[in-house]
Amino acid sequence: MTEGHELCVGYTTWDGAYVLGALARDDRREYEEHLSGCEACRTAVGKLAGLPGLLALVDPETAFSVAAQEDPPASVPPPPERLLPTLAGQAAKRRRRGRWWTLGGSVAAAAAAVMIAVPVTATVARDAGPAIVQQVVAQGPLKPQTDTPIQATFKVSTINGQTRVDMWCQYPPAAEADDASYLWTLSLWVTRDDGVQSKLAEWTVKPGQTLTPDGTTSVSPEQLKTVEIRNMSGKVLLAAGI
Ligand SMILES: [Zn+2]
């Protein structure tokens, strides 16, 4: 959650619900509009961006018992199940009751459960087969939109109800020694059919490095139009249609 920004009054607890895809359509639009002008809330959302994928690894009972207790249990019982739809449903329910501002606390507590549960579920997953259902929807190279040495490919997949974009991004070695230590800040963006754009990841890369950033969104793959890599000033360097 975000604090202290006066424009944020009324929005500070929306981040968790937004990341979990639990906001109603109109609320989501409204919040995205607020996000476009509010760095504090964008940061808050950014901090939670990887959460749905992690939450999917935790069984609901564990997460909710942790959320209820506020004290993490000493041991975490297997097996992992799909928590996200449950948690999103809870968020929607709280919303209907007018008490959904408490979601932020639950998300934080569930995140604590994730920290504990992941090593356990990783072991379980090896024995009982993968708990995550991942389906590749689209993949391919990104085409340069300007003169850039960067090469990249993307993969869009659905994973437990979320849309995940994986990126492979290579920056060739510098031609001149002077350039070898220069750091580039790049970001991964998706554009929806209705034109709404969102940043899913940001990373820095220097010549000679290959990175595999990824990001998750609650928007379904059918609603996504393009995936892009932009530089720090927002210029599109590479892009691909989905
Ligand atoms: Zn804000």
XYZ file of C-alpha atoms and ligand atoms in Angstrom:
243
model
C 0.000 0.000 0.000
C 0.994 3.570 -0.618
C 1.023 6.358 1.887
C 1.183 10.084 2.070
C 0.165 11.226 -1.417
C -2.849 13.504 -1.148
C -4.151 12.685 -4.639
C -4.122 9.055 -3.596
C -6.855 9.375 -0.992
C -9.299 6.617 -1.806
C -6.814 4.773 -4.025
C -4.143 3.631 -1.593
C -5.697 0.219 -1.029
C -6.627 -0.521 -4.633
C -3.219 -1.912 -5.575
C -3.770 -5.441 -4.277
C -7.216 -5.782 -5.813
C -5.907 -4.395 -9.090
C -2.969 -6.792 -9.289
C -5.276 -9.708 -8.484
C -7.713 -8.657 -11.198
C -10.460 -8.154 -8.618
C -11.457 -4.618 -9.557
C -14.680 -4.166 -11.488
C -14.239 -2.866 -15.030
C -15.118 0.760 -14.244
C -12.972 0.768 -11.120
C -10.076 -0.676 -13.078
C -10.349 2.070 -15.687
C -10.563 4.712 -12.999
C -7.578 3.270 -11.172
C -5.507 2.957 -14.341
C -6.240 6.589 -15.059
C -5.022 7.468 -11.583
C -1.956 5.245 -12.064
C -0.994 7.060 -15.239
C -0.510 10.220 -13.195
C 0.650 8.839 -9.861
C 4.114 7.446 -9.395
C 3.491 6.425 -5.778
C 0.635 4.130 -6.758
C 2.534 2.811 -9.786
C 5.372 1.884 -7.451
C 2.923 0.154 -5.122
C 1.480 -1.844 -8.012
C 4.976 -2.609 -9.284
C 5.900 -4.097 -5.923
C 2.922 -6.449 -6.121
C 3.222 -7.211 -9.825
C 4.827 -10.623 -9.367
C 2.444 -11.593 -6.605
C -0.317 -13.399 -8.542
C 2.200 -15.848 -9.977
C 3.634 -16.479 -6.532
C 0.226 -16.691 -4.885
C -0.764 -19.386 -7.329
C 1.855 -21.569 -5.666
C 0.319 -21.360 -2.204
C -2.629 -23.409 -1.078
C -5.599 -21.230 -0.050
C -5.861 -22.650 3.461
C -2.321 -21.687 4.287
C -2.608 -18.194 2.896
C -5.870 -17.472 4.642
C -4.824 -18.980 7.917
C -1.717 -16.824 7.790
C -3.804 -13.815 6.818
C -6.101 -14.493 9.776
C -3.362 -15.126 12.317
C -0.943 -12.402 11.275
C 1.669 -14.810 12.661
C 3.113 -17.208 10.111
C 2.799 -20.867 11.139
C 5.959 -22.822 11.902
C 5.320 -25.301 9.108
C 3.367 -25.050 5.897
C 1.225 -27.978 4.787
C 1.188 -29.148 1.173
C -0.227 -29.429 -1.456
C -0.310 -26.223 -3.513
C -3.562 -25.356 -5.221
C -4.884 -22.468 -7.180
C -5.205 -19.647 -4.705
C -5.532 -16.714 -7.000
C -9.147 -17.142 -8.135
C -10.137 -17.705 -4.516
C -8.329 -14.638 -3.312
C -9.694 -12.533 -6.155
C -13.176 -13.838 -5.298
C -12.630 -12.877 -1.681
C -11.570 -9.421 -2.776
C -14.721 -9.025 -4.863
C -16.826 -10.224 -1.943
C -15.219 -7.776 0.434
C -15.837 -5.078 -2.120
C -19.517 -5.890 -2.293
C -19.720 -5.714 1.453
C -17.961 -2.401 1.376
C -15.098 -3.826 3.413
C -12.635 -4.562 0.660
C -10.091 -2.026 1.877
C -8.867 -4.747 4.176
C -7.580 -6.639 1.150
C -4.224 -4.859 1.291
C -3.504 -6.457 4.657
C -4.529 -9.869 3.394
C -2.300 -9.524 0.350
C 0.652 -8.594 2.535
C -0.038 -11.556 4.801
C -0.479 -13.888 1.854
C 2.815 -12.589 0.502
C 4.401 -13.560 3.807
C 2.883 -17.018 3.366
C 4.388 -17.195 -0.103
C 7.850 -16.557 1.294
C 7.392 -19.482 3.620
C 5.490 -21.761 1.322
C 7.507 -21.592 -1.867
C 10.382 -23.882 -0.809
C 7.854 -26.444 0.435
C 5.627 -26.324 -2.637
C 8.687 -26.566 -4.860
C 9.443 -29.911 -3.256
C 5.851 -31.049 -3.513
C 5.709 -30.040 -7.163
C 8.603 -32.374 -7.958
C 6.820 -35.314 -6.395
C 3.258 -34.662 -7.469
C 3.815 -33.085 -10.882
C 3.560 -29.416 -11.747
C 0.845 -27.472 -9.919
C 0.914 -24.655 -12.439
C -0.989 -24.847 -15.699
C 0.881 -22.762 -18.235
C -0.260 -22.442 -21.826
C 1.684 -20.581 -24.499
C -0.572 -18.265 -26.505
C 1.906 -16.447 -28.744
C 5.632 -16.154 -29.234
C 8.146 -14.769 -31.694
C 10.803 -12.151 -32.312
C 10.368 -8.446 -31.608
C 11.045 -6.286 -34.634
C 13.289 -3.216 -34.345
C 11.298 0.017 -34.587
C 14.417 2.150 -34.629
C 18.156 1.709 -34.980
C 18.884 -0.531 -32.005
C 21.485 -3.236 -31.398
C 19.111 -5.084 -29.044
C 17.646 -8.407 -30.056
C 14.634 -9.836 -28.289
C 11.981 -12.506 -28.432
C 8.782 -12.776 -26.419
C 6.408 -15.460 -25.189
C 2.859 -14.793 -23.996
C 1.273 -17.493 -21.877
C -1.638 -17.952 -19.530
C -0.756 -19.238 -16.129
C -3.470 -19.936 -13.567
C -5.764 -17.265 -14.973
C -3.097 -14.587 -15.379
C -1.338 -13.520 -18.545
C 2.425 -13.723 -18.392
C 4.916 -12.202 -20.799
C 8.413 -13.673 -20.839
C 11.115 -11.800 -22.647
C 14.529 -12.844 -23.866
C 16.620 -9.766 -24.477
C 20.215 -9.647 -25.706
C 22.517 -6.698 -25.909
C 25.582 -7.437 -28.064
C 29.097 -6.709 -26.758
C 30.258 -3.124 -27.189
C 32.286 -2.357 -30.273
C 34.377 0.132 -28.334
C 35.713 -0.303 -24.814
C 34.295 3.083 -23.779
C 30.735 1.824 -24.294
C 31.220 -1.433 -22.422
C 30.112 -0.162 -19.008
C 27.118 1.846 -20.200
C 23.857 0.767 -18.570
C 20.578 0.900 -20.449
C 17.262 0.988 -18.646
C 14.634 -0.840 -20.655
C 11.024 -1.685 -19.963
C 8.464 -4.200 -21.150
C 5.087 -2.774 -22.171
C 1.852 -4.255 -23.433
C -0.907 -2.383 -25.256
C -4.514 -3.519 -25.065
C -7.053 -3.474 -27.886
C -8.620 -0.379 -26.354
C -5.276 1.433 -26.359
C -4.524 1.183 -22.650
C -0.805 0.630 -22.109
C 0.881 -0.855 -19.109
C 4.429 -1.524 -18.053
C 5.022 -5.079 -16.862
C 8.735 -4.976 -16.111
C 11.802 -2.771 -16.076
C 15.436 -3.791 -16.100
C 18.925 -2.526 -16.804
C 21.249 -4.137 -19.266
C 24.788 -3.446 -20.414
C 26.574 -4.495 -23.585
C 27.263 -8.223 -23.748
C 24.395 -9.152 -21.413
C 21.416 -11.403 -22.041
C 18.435 -11.053 -19.737
C 15.073 -12.775 -19.396
C 12.690 -10.292 -17.749
C 9.049 -11.199 -17.325
C 5.826 -9.629 -16.149
C 2.251 -10.584 -15.363
C -1.061 -8.875 -16.045
C -4.687 -9.698 -15.284
C -5.660 -8.707 -18.835
C -6.505 -11.755 -20.954
C -4.192 -12.516 -23.925
C -7.033 -11.937 -26.417
C -7.218 -8.326 -25.260
C -3.515 -7.713 -25.810
C -2.447 -6.175 -29.093
C 1.274 -5.502 -28.896
C 4.275 -6.178 -26.715
C 7.090 -3.629 -26.756
C 10.512 -2.840 -25.349
C 10.958 0.842 -24.615
C 13.923 2.878 -23.476
C 13.994 5.169 -20.451
C 12.480 8.102 -22.335
C 9.583 5.947 -23.503
C 10.736 5.442 -27.077
C 9.678 2.105 -28.573
C 12.827 0.192 -29.571
C 11.304 -3.151 -30.494
C 7.740 -4.339 -30.911
C 5.642 -7.326 -31.916
C 1.959 -7.972 -32.488
C 0.323 -10.631 -30.355
Zn -1.795 7.450 -6.259
